[in-house]
Amino acid sequence: MTLETQIASLEGAAINVEVFKAMQSGASAMKQIRGDLSAERVDDIMDEVQEEQELMNQISEAISRPAEDMYDEDELLAELDGLEDELESELSAVPQQPIKQNIAPAQPAQVPAQSVFNFPQVPSNVPTFAHEETEDEAALRELQASMMT
């Protein structure tokens, strides 16, 4: 065996040791992350989730069921017929008298003498405001005047 093969063998052994240590470290990290989680516990939780999902589907189906199932149509029609008969008997008990119409003849609407649009008059003069000129405004006015000449 030559020196180069021994060096390559030693390097390979050192790499194998480092790989083993990395795998061992990874396995312990996974155990630490997993904690007390086990396959049985995950199966139990998944079963609970499935049961809750089925229950929610049943609730959703019950809510979305048409209202027709809640009432018997024949029973409702019989009740409506009874109410109509009752109303007819009450109306037949009321004496029927002709209705007198005391309606006054329509009078024409009175048009107001003034226009519907009563706007104020527009002022004809331009309002003036008392304004004292500041030093800056005076300087600006003087500068403008000097530029014009």
Coordinates of N, CA, C and O in Angstrom, one line a residue:
M1 N 0.8 -1.2 0.0 CA 0.0 0.0 0.0 C 0.9 1.2 0.0 O 1.8 1.3 0.8
T2 N 0.6 2.1 -0.8 CA 1.4 3.3 -0.9 C 0.9 4.4 0.0 O -0.2 4.3 0.6
L3 N 1.7 5.4 0.1 CA 1.4 6.5 1.0 C 0.1 7.2 0.5 O -0.7 7.6 1.4
E4 N -0.1 7.3 -0.8 CA -1.2 8.1 -1.3 C -2.5 7.3 -1.0 O -3.5 7.9 -0.7
T5 N -2.5 6.0 -1.1 CA -3.7 5.2 -0.8 C -4.1 5.3 0.7 O -5.2 5.3 1.1
Q6 N -3.0 5.3 1.5 CA -3.2 5.4 2.9 C -3.9 6.8 3.3 O -4.8 6.9 4.1
I7 N -3.4 7.8 2.6 CA -3.9 9.2 2.9 C -5.4 9.2 2.4 O -6.3 9.7 3.1
A8 N -5.7 8.6 1.2 CA -7.0 8.6 0.7 C -7.9 7.8 1.7 O -9.1 8.2 1.9
S9 N -7.4 6.7 2.2 CA -8.2 5.8 3.1 C -8.5 6.6 4.4 O -9.6 6.5 4.9
L10 N -7.5 7.3 4.9 CA -7.7 8.1 6.1 C -8.7 9.2 5.9 O -9.5 9.5 6.8
E11 N -8.6 9.9 4.8 CA -9.5 11.0 4.5 C -10.9 10.4 4.3 O -11.9 11.0 4.8
G12 N -11.1 9.2 3.7 CA -12.4 8.6 3.6 C -12.9 8.2 4.9 O -14.1 8.4 5.2
A13 N -12.1 7.7 5.8 CA -12.5 7.4 7.2 C -12.9 8.6 7.9 O -14.0 8.6 8.7
A14 N -12.2 9.7 7.8 CA -12.5 11.0 8.5 C -13.8 11.5 7.9 O -14.7 12.0 8.7
I15 N -14.1 11.4 6.6 CA -15.3 11.9 6.1 C -16.5 11.0 6.6 O -17.5 11.5 6.9
N16 N -16.2 9.7 6.6 CA -17.3 8.8 7.1 C -17.7 9.1 8.6 O -18.8 9.1 9.0
V17 N -16.6 9.4 9.4 CA -16.9 9.8 10.8 C -17.7 11.1 10.9 O -18.7 11.2 11.6
E18 N -17.4 12.1 10.0 CA -18.1 13.4 10.0 C -19.5 13.2 9.5 O -20.5 13.8 10.1
V19 N -19.7 12.3 8.5 CA -21.0 12.0 8.0 C -21.9 11.4 9.1 O -23.0 11.7 9.4
F20 N -21.2 10.4 9.8 CA -21.9 9.7 10.9 C -22.3 10.7 12.0 O -23.5 10.7 12.5
K21 N -21.4 11.6 12.4 CA -21.7 12.6 13.4 C -22.8 13.5 13.0 O -23.7 13.9 13.8
A22 N -22.8 13.9 11.7 CA -23.9 14.8 11.2 C -25.2 14.1 11.2 O -26.3 14.6 11.5
M23 N -25.2 12.8 10.8 CA -26.5 12.0 10.8 C -27.0 11.8 12.2 O -28.2 11.9 12.5
Q24 N -26.0 11.6 13.2 CA -26.4 11.4 14.6 C -27.0 12.8 15.1 O -28.0 12.8 15.8
S25 N -26.4 13.9 14.8 CA -26.9 15.2 15.2 C -28.3 15.5 14.6 O -29.2 16.0 15.3
G26 N -28.4 15.1 13.3 CA -29.7 15.3 12.7 C -30.8 14.5 13.3 O -31.9 14.9 13.5
A27 N -30.5 13.2 13.7 CA -31.4 12.3 14.3 C -31.9 12.9 15.7 O -33.0 12.9 16.0
S28 N -30.9 13.4 16.4 CA -31.2 13.9 17.8 C -32.1 15.2 17.6 O -33.0 15.4 18.4
A29 N -31.7 16.0 16.6 CA -32.5 17.2 16.4 C -34.0 16.9 16.0 O -34.9 17.5 16.4
M30 N -34.1 15.8 15.2 CA -35.5 15.4 14.8 C -36.2 14.9 16.0 O -37.4 15.2 16.1
K31 N -35.6 14.1 16.9 CA -36.2 13.6 18.1 C -36.7 14.8 18.9 O -37.7 14.8 19.5
Q32 N -35.8 15.8 19.0 CA -36.1 17.0 19.9 C -37.3 17.8 19.3 O -38.2 18.2 20.0
I33 N -37.3 17.9 18.0 CA -38.4 18.7 17.4 C -39.7 17.9 17.5 O -40.7 18.4 17.8
R34 N -39.6 16.6 17.3 CA -40.8 15.7 17.3 C -41.4 15.7 18.7 O -42.6 15.7 18.9
G35 N -40.5 15.7 19.7 CA -41.0 15.7 21.1 C -41.7 14.5 21.4 O -41.2 13.4 21.2
D36 N -42.9 14.6 22.0 CA -43.7 13.4 22.4 C -44.7 13.0 21.3 O -45.6 12.3 21.6
L37 N -44.4 13.4 20.1 CA -45.3 13.1 19.0 C -45.0 11.7 18.5 O -43.8 11.3 18.3
S38 N -46.1 10.9 18.3 CA -45.9 9.5 17.9 C -46.9 9.3 16.8 O -47.9 10.0 16.6
A39 N -46.7 8.2 16.0 CA -47.6 7.8 14.9 C -49.0 7.5 15.4 O -50.0 7.9 14.8
E40 N -49.1 6.9 16.6 CA -50.4 6.6 17.2 C -51.2 7.9 17.5 O -52.4 8.0 17.3
R41 N -50.4 8.8 18.1 CA -51.0 10.1 18.4 C -51.5 10.9 17.2 O -52.6 11.5 17.2
V42 N -50.7 10.9 16.2 CA -51.1 11.5 14.9 C -52.3 10.9 14.3 O -53.2 11.5 13.8
D43 N -52.4 9.5 14.3 CA -53.5 8.8 13.8 C -54.8 9.2 14.6 O -55.9 9.4 14.1
D44 N -54.7 9.3 16.0 CA -55.8 9.7 16.8 C -56.3 11.1 16.4 O -57.5 11.3 16.3
I45 N -55.4 12.0 16.3 CA -55.7 13.4 15.9 C -56.4 13.4 14.5 O -57.4 14.1 14.3
M46 N -55.8 12.7 13.6 CA -56.4 12.7 12.2 C -57.8 12.1 12.3 O -58.7 12.6 11.6
D47 N -58.0 11.1 13.1 CA -59.4 10.5 13.3 C -60.4 11.6 13.8 O -61.5 11.7 13.4
E48 N -59.9 12.3 14.9 CA -60.7 13.4 15.4 C -61.1 14.5 14.4 O -62.2 14.9 14.3
V49 N -60.1 14.8 13.6 CA -60.3 15.8 12.5 C -61.3 15.3 11.5 O -62.2 16.0 11.1
Q50 N -61.2 14.0 11.2 CA -62.1 13.4 10.2 C -63.5 13.4 10.8 O -64.5 13.7 10.1
E51 N -63.7 13.1 12.1 CA -65.0 13.1 12.7 C -65.6 14.5 12.7 O -66.8 14.6 12.4
E52 N -64.8 15.5 13.1 CA -65.3 16.9 13.1 C -65.7 17.3 11.7 O -66.7 18.0 11.5
Q53 N -64.9 16.9 10.7 CA -65.2 17.2 9.3 C -66.6 16.6 8.9 O -67.4 17.3 8.3
E54 N -66.8 15.4 9.2 CA -68.1 14.7 8.9 C -69.2 15.4 9.6 O -70.3 15.6 9.1
L55 N -69.0 15.8 10.9 CA -70.1 16.5 11.7 C -70.4 17.9 11.0 O -71.6 18.2 10.9
M56 N -69.4 18.6 10.6 CA -69.6 19.9 9.9 C -70.3 19.7 8.6 O -71.2 20.5 8.2
N57 N -70.0 18.6 7.9 CA -70.7 18.4 6.6 C -72.2 18.1 6.9 O -73.1 18.5 6.1
Q58 N -72.5 17.3 8.0 CA -73.9 17.0 8.3 C -74.6 18.3 8.7 O -75.8 18.5 8.3
I59 N -74.0 19.2 9.4 CA -74.6 20.4 9.8 C -74.8 21.3 8.6 O -75.9 21.9 8.4
S60 N -73.9 21.4 7.7 CA -74.0 22.2 6.5 C -75.1 21.6 5.6 O -75.9 22.4 5.1
E61 N -75.2 20.3 5.5 CA -76.3 19.7 4.7 C -77.6 20.0 5.3 O -78.6 20.3 4.6
A62 N -77.7 19.9 6.7 CA -79.0 20.2 7.3 C -79.4 21.7 7.1 O -80.6 22.0 6.9
I63 N -78.5 22.6 7.1 CA -78.8 24.0 6.9 C -79.2 24.3 5.5 O -80.1 25.0 5.2
S64 N -78.6 23.6 4.6 CA -78.9 23.9 3.1 C -80.1 23.1 2.6 O -80.4 23.3 1.5
R65 N -80.7 22.3 3.4 CA -81.8 21.5 3.0 C -83.0 22.5 2.7 O -83.2 23.4 3.4
P66 N -83.7 22.2 1.6 CA -84.8 23.1 1.3 C -85.9 23.1 2.4 O -86.1 22.1 3.1
A67 N -86.6 24.2 2.5 CA -87.6 24.4 3.5 C -88.8 23.6 3.2 O -89.7 23.4 4.1
E68 N -89.0 23.0 2.0 CA -90.1 22.2 1.7 C -90.3 21.0 2.6 O -91.4 20.6 3.0
D69 N -89.1 20.5 3.1 CA -89.2 19.3 3.9 C -89.7 19.6 5.3 O -90.1 18.8 6.1
M70 N -89.7 20.9 5.7 CA -90.1 21.3 7.0 C -91.6 21.4 7.2 O -92.1 21.3 8.3
Y71 N -92.3 21.6 6.1 CA -93.8 21.8 6.2 C -94.5 20.9 5.3 O -94.0 20.6 4.2
D72 N -95.7 20.5 5.7 CA -96.5 19.6 4.8 C -97.4 20.6 4.0 O -98.2 21.4 4.5
E73 N -97.2 20.5 2.7 CA -97.9 21.4 1.8 C -99.4 21.2 1.9 O -100.2 22.2 1.8
D74 N -99.9 20.0 2.0 CA -101.4 19.7 2.1 C -101.9 20.4 3.3 O -103.0 21.0 3.3
E75 N -101.1 20.3 4.4 CA -101.6 20.9 5.7 C -101.7 22.4 5.6 O -102.6 23.0 6.1
L76 N -100.7 23.0 4.9 CA -100.7 24.4 4.8 C -101.9 24.9 3.9 O -102.5 25.9 4.1
L77 N -102.1 24.2 2.8 CA -103.3 24.5 1.9 C -104.6 24.4 2.7 O -105.5 25.2 2.5
A78 N -104.7 23.4 3.5 CA -106.0 23.2 4.3 C -106.2 24.4 5.2 O -107.3 24.9 5.4
E79 N -105.1 24.8 5.9 CA -105.1 25.9 6.8 C -105.5 27.2 6.0 O -106.3 28.0 6.5
L80 N -104.9 27.4 4.8 CA -105.3 28.6 4.0 C -106.8 28.6 3.6 O -107.4 29.6 3.7
D81 N -107.3 27.4 3.2 CA -108.7 27.3 2.9 C -109.6 27.7 4.1 O -110.6 28.3 4.0
G82 N -109.2 27.2 5.3 CA -109.9 27.5 6.5 C -109.9 29.0 6.8 O -110.9 29.6 7.2
L83 N -108.8 29.6 6.6 CA -108.7 31.1 6.8 C -109.6 31.9 5.8 O -110.2 32.9 6.1
E84 N -109.6 31.4 4.6 CA -110.4 32.0 3.5 C -111.9 31.9 3.9 O -112.6 32.9 3.7
D85 N -112.3 30.7 4.3 CA -113.7 30.5 4.7 C -114.1 31.4 5.9 O -115.2 32.0 5.9
E86 N -113.2 31.5 6.8 CA -113.4 32.4 8.0 C -113.5 33.8 7.6 O -114.4 34.6 8.1
L87 N -112.7 34.3 6.7 CA -112.8 35.7 6.2 C -114.1 35.9 5.4 O -114.7 37.0 5.6
E88 N -114.5 35.0 4.6 CA -115.7 35.1 3.9 C -116.9 35.2 4.8 O -117.9 36.0 4.6
S89 N -116.9 34.4 5.9 CA -118.0 34.4 6.8 C -118.1 35.8 7.6 O -119.1 36.3 7.9
E90 N -116.9 36.3 7.9 CA -116.9 37.6 8.6 C -117.3 38.7 7.7 O -118.0 39.6 8.1
L91 N -116.9 38.6 6.4 CA -117.4 39.7 5.5 C -118.9 39.6 5.2 O -119.5 40.6 5.0
S92 N -119.4 38.4 5.2 CA -120.9 38.2 4.9 C -121.7 38.7 6.1 O -122.8 39.1 5.9
A93 N -121.1 38.8 7.3 CA -121.8 39.2 8.5 C -121.9 40.8 8.5 O -122.8 41.3 9.2
V94 N -121.1 41.4 7.8 CA -121.1 42.9 7.8 C -122.2 43.4 6.8 O -122.3 42.9 5.7
P95 N -123.1 44.2 7.3 CA -124.2 44.7 6.4 C -123.6 45.6 5.3 O -122.7 46.4 5.5
Q96 N -124.1 45.3 4.1 CA -123.6 46.1 2.9 C -124.5 47.3 2.7 O -125.7 47.1 2.4
Q97 N -124.0 48.4 2.7 CA -124.7 49.7 2.4 C -123.9 50.4 1.3 O -122.7 50.3 1.2
P98 N -124.7 51.1 0.5 CA -124.0 51.8 -0.6 C -123.1 52.9 0.0 O -123.5 53.5 1.1
I99 N -122.1 53.1 -0.6 CA -121.1 54.1 -0.1 C -121.5 55.5 -0.7 O -121.6 55.6 -2.0
K100 N -121.6 56.5 0.1 CA -121.9 57.8 -0.4 C -120.6 58.5 -0.6 O -119.7 58.5 0.2
Q101 N -120.6 59.1 -1.8 CA -119.3 59.8 -2.1 C -119.6 61.3 -2.0 O -120.3 61.9 -2.8
N102 N -119.0 61.9 -1.0 CA -119.0 63.3 -0.8 C -117.7 63.9 -1.2 O -116.9 64.3 -0.4
I103 N -117.5 64.0 -2.5 CA -116.2 64.5 -3.0 C -116.5 65.9 -3.5 O -117.4 66.1 -4.4
A104 N -115.7 66.9 -3.0 CA -115.9 68.2 -3.5 C -115.2 68.3 -4.9 O -114.3 67.6 -5.1
P105 N -115.8 69.2 -5.7 CA -115.2 69.4 -7.0 C -113.8 69.9 -6.9 O -113.4 70.7 -6.0
A106 N -113.0 69.5 -7.8 CA -111.5 69.9 -7.8 C -111.4 71.4 -8.1 O -112.1 71.8 -9.0
Q107 N -110.6 72.0 -7.3 CA -110.4 73.5 -7.5 C -109.1 73.6 -8.2 O -108.1 72.9 -7.9
P108 N -109.0 74.6 -9.1 CA -107.7 74.8 -9.8 C -106.6 75.3 -8.8 O -106.9 76.0 -7.9
A109 N -105.5 74.8 -9.0 CA -104.3 75.2 -8.2 C -104.0 76.7 -8.4 O -104.1 77.2 -9.5
Q110 N -103.8 77.4 -7.3 CA -103.5 78.8 -7.4 C -102.0 79.0 -7.7 O -101.1 78.4 -7.0
V111 N -101.7 79.7 -8.7 CA -100.3 80.0 -9.1 C -99.8 81.2 -8.3 O -100.5 82.2 -8.3
P112 N -98.7 81.0 -7.7 CA -98.2 82.2 -6.9 C -97.8 83.3 -7.9 O -97.4 83.1 -9.0
A113 N -98.0 84.5 -7.4 CA -97.8 85.7 -8.2 C -96.3 85.9 -8.5 O -95.9 86.3 -9.6
Q114 N -95.4 85.4 -7.6 CA -94.0 85.6 -7.9 C -93.4 84.3 -8.6 O -94.1 83.3 -8.6
S115 N -92.2 84.5 -9.0 CA -91.6 83.3 -9.7 C -91.3 82.3 -8.6 O -91.1 82.6 -7.5
V116 N -91.2 81.1 -9.1 CA -90.9 80.0 -8.2 C -89.4 80.1 -7.7 O -89.1 79.7 -6.6
F117 N -88.6 80.7 -8.5 CA -87.2 80.8 -8.2 C -87.0 82.2 -7.6 O -86.9 83.2 -8.4
N118 N -86.9 82.4 -6.4 CA -86.6 83.7 -5.7 C -85.2 83.8 -5.3 O -84.8 83.6 -4.2
F119 N -84.3 84.1 -6.3 CA -82.9 84.2 -6.1 C -82.6 85.7 -5.7 O -83.3 86.6 -6.1
P120 N -81.6 85.9 -4.9 CA -81.2 87.3 -4.5 C -80.6 88.0 -5.7 O -80.1 87.3 -6.6
Q121 N -80.6 89.3 -5.7 CA -80.0 90.1 -6.7 C -78.5 90.0 -6.7 O -77.9 89.9 -5.6
V122 N -77.9 90.0 -7.9 CA -76.4 89.9 -7.9 C -75.9 91.3 -7.7 O -76.4 92.3 -8.3
P123 N -74.9 91.5 -6.9 CA -74.3 92.8 -6.6 C -73.6 93.4 -7.9 O -73.0 92.6 -8.6
S124 N -73.8 94.6 -8.2 CA -73.2 95.2 -9.4 C -71.8 95.8 -9.1 O -71.1 96.0 -10.1
N125 N -71.5 96.1 -7.9 CA -70.2 96.7 -7.6 C -69.3 95.6 -7.0 O -69.7 94.7 -6.4
V126 N -68.0 95.8 -7.3 CA -67.0 94.9 -6.8 C -66.6 95.3 -5.3 O -66.3 96.5 -5.1
P127 N -66.7 94.4 -4.4 CA -66.3 94.8 -3.0 C -64.8 95.1 -2.9 O -64.0 94.5 -3.6
T128 N -64.5 96.1 -2.1 CA -63.1 96.4 -1.8 C -62.8 96.1 -0.4 O -63.6 96.2 0.5
F129 N -61.6 95.7 -0.2 CA -61.1 95.3 1.1 C -60.0 96.2 1.5 O -59.1 96.5 0.8
A130 N -60.1 96.6 2.8 CA -59.0 97.4 3.3 C -57.8 96.5 3.6 O -57.9 95.5 4.4
H131 N -56.7 96.8 3.0 CA -55.5 95.9 3.2 C -54.3 96.8 3.3 O -54.0 97.6 2.4
E132 N -53.6 96.6 4.4 CA -52.4 97.3 4.6 C -51.2 96.6 4.0 O -51.1 95.4 4.1
E133 N -50.4 97.3 3.2 CA -49.3 96.7 2.5 C -48.2 96.4 3.5 O -47.8 97.3 4.3
T134 N -47.6 95.2 3.5 CA -46.5 94.9 4.3 C -45.2 95.3 3.7 O -45.2 95.7 2.5
E135 N -44.1 95.3 4.4 CA -42.8 95.7 3.9 C -42.4 94.8 2.7 O -41.9 95.4 1.7
D136 N -42.7 93.5 2.8 CA -42.3 92.6 1.7 C -43.1 93.0 0.5 O -42.5 93.0 -0.7
E137 N -44.4 93.2 0.6 CA -45.2 93.6 -0.5 C -44.8 94.9 -1.1 O -44.7 95.0 -2.4
A138 N -44.4 95.9 -0.3 CA -43.9 97.2 -0.8 C -42.6 97.0 -1.6 O -42.5 97.5 -2.7
A139 N -41.7 96.2 -1.1 CA -40.5 95.9 -1.7 C -40.7 95.2 -3.1 O -40.1 95.5 -4.1
L140 N -41.6 94.3 -3.1 CA -41.9 93.6 -4.3 C -42.5 94.5 -5.4 O -42.2 94.5 -6.5
R141 N -43.4 95.4 -4.9 CA -44.1 96.3 -5.8 C -43.0 97.3 -6.4 O -43.0 97.6 -7.6
E142 N -42.1 97.8 -5.6 CA -41.0 98.6 -6.1 C -40.1 97.9 -7.1 O -39.7 98.5 -8.1
L143 N -39.8 96.7 -6.8 CA -39.0 95.9 -7.7 C -39.7 95.7 -9.0 O -39.0 95.8 -10.1
Q144 N -40.9 95.4 -9.0 CA -41.7 95.2 -10.2 C -41.7 96.5 -11.0 O -41.6 96.5 -12.2
A145 N -41.9 97.7 -10.3 CA -42.0 99.0 -11.0 C -40.6 99.3 -11.6 O -40.5 99.8 -12.8
S146 N -39.5 98.9 -11.0 CA -38.2 99.2 -11.5 C -37.9 98.3 -12.7 O -37.2 98.8 -13.6
M147 N -38.5 97.2 -12.8 CA -38.2 96.3 -13.9 C -39.0 96.7 -15.1 O -38.7 96.4 -16.2
M148 N -40.1 97.4 -14.9 CA -41.0 97.9 -16.0 C -40.3 99.1 -16.7 O -40.6 99.3 -17.9
T149 N -39.6 99.8 -16.0 CA -39.0 101.0 -16.7 C -37.7 100.8 -17.3 O -37.0 99.8 -17.3

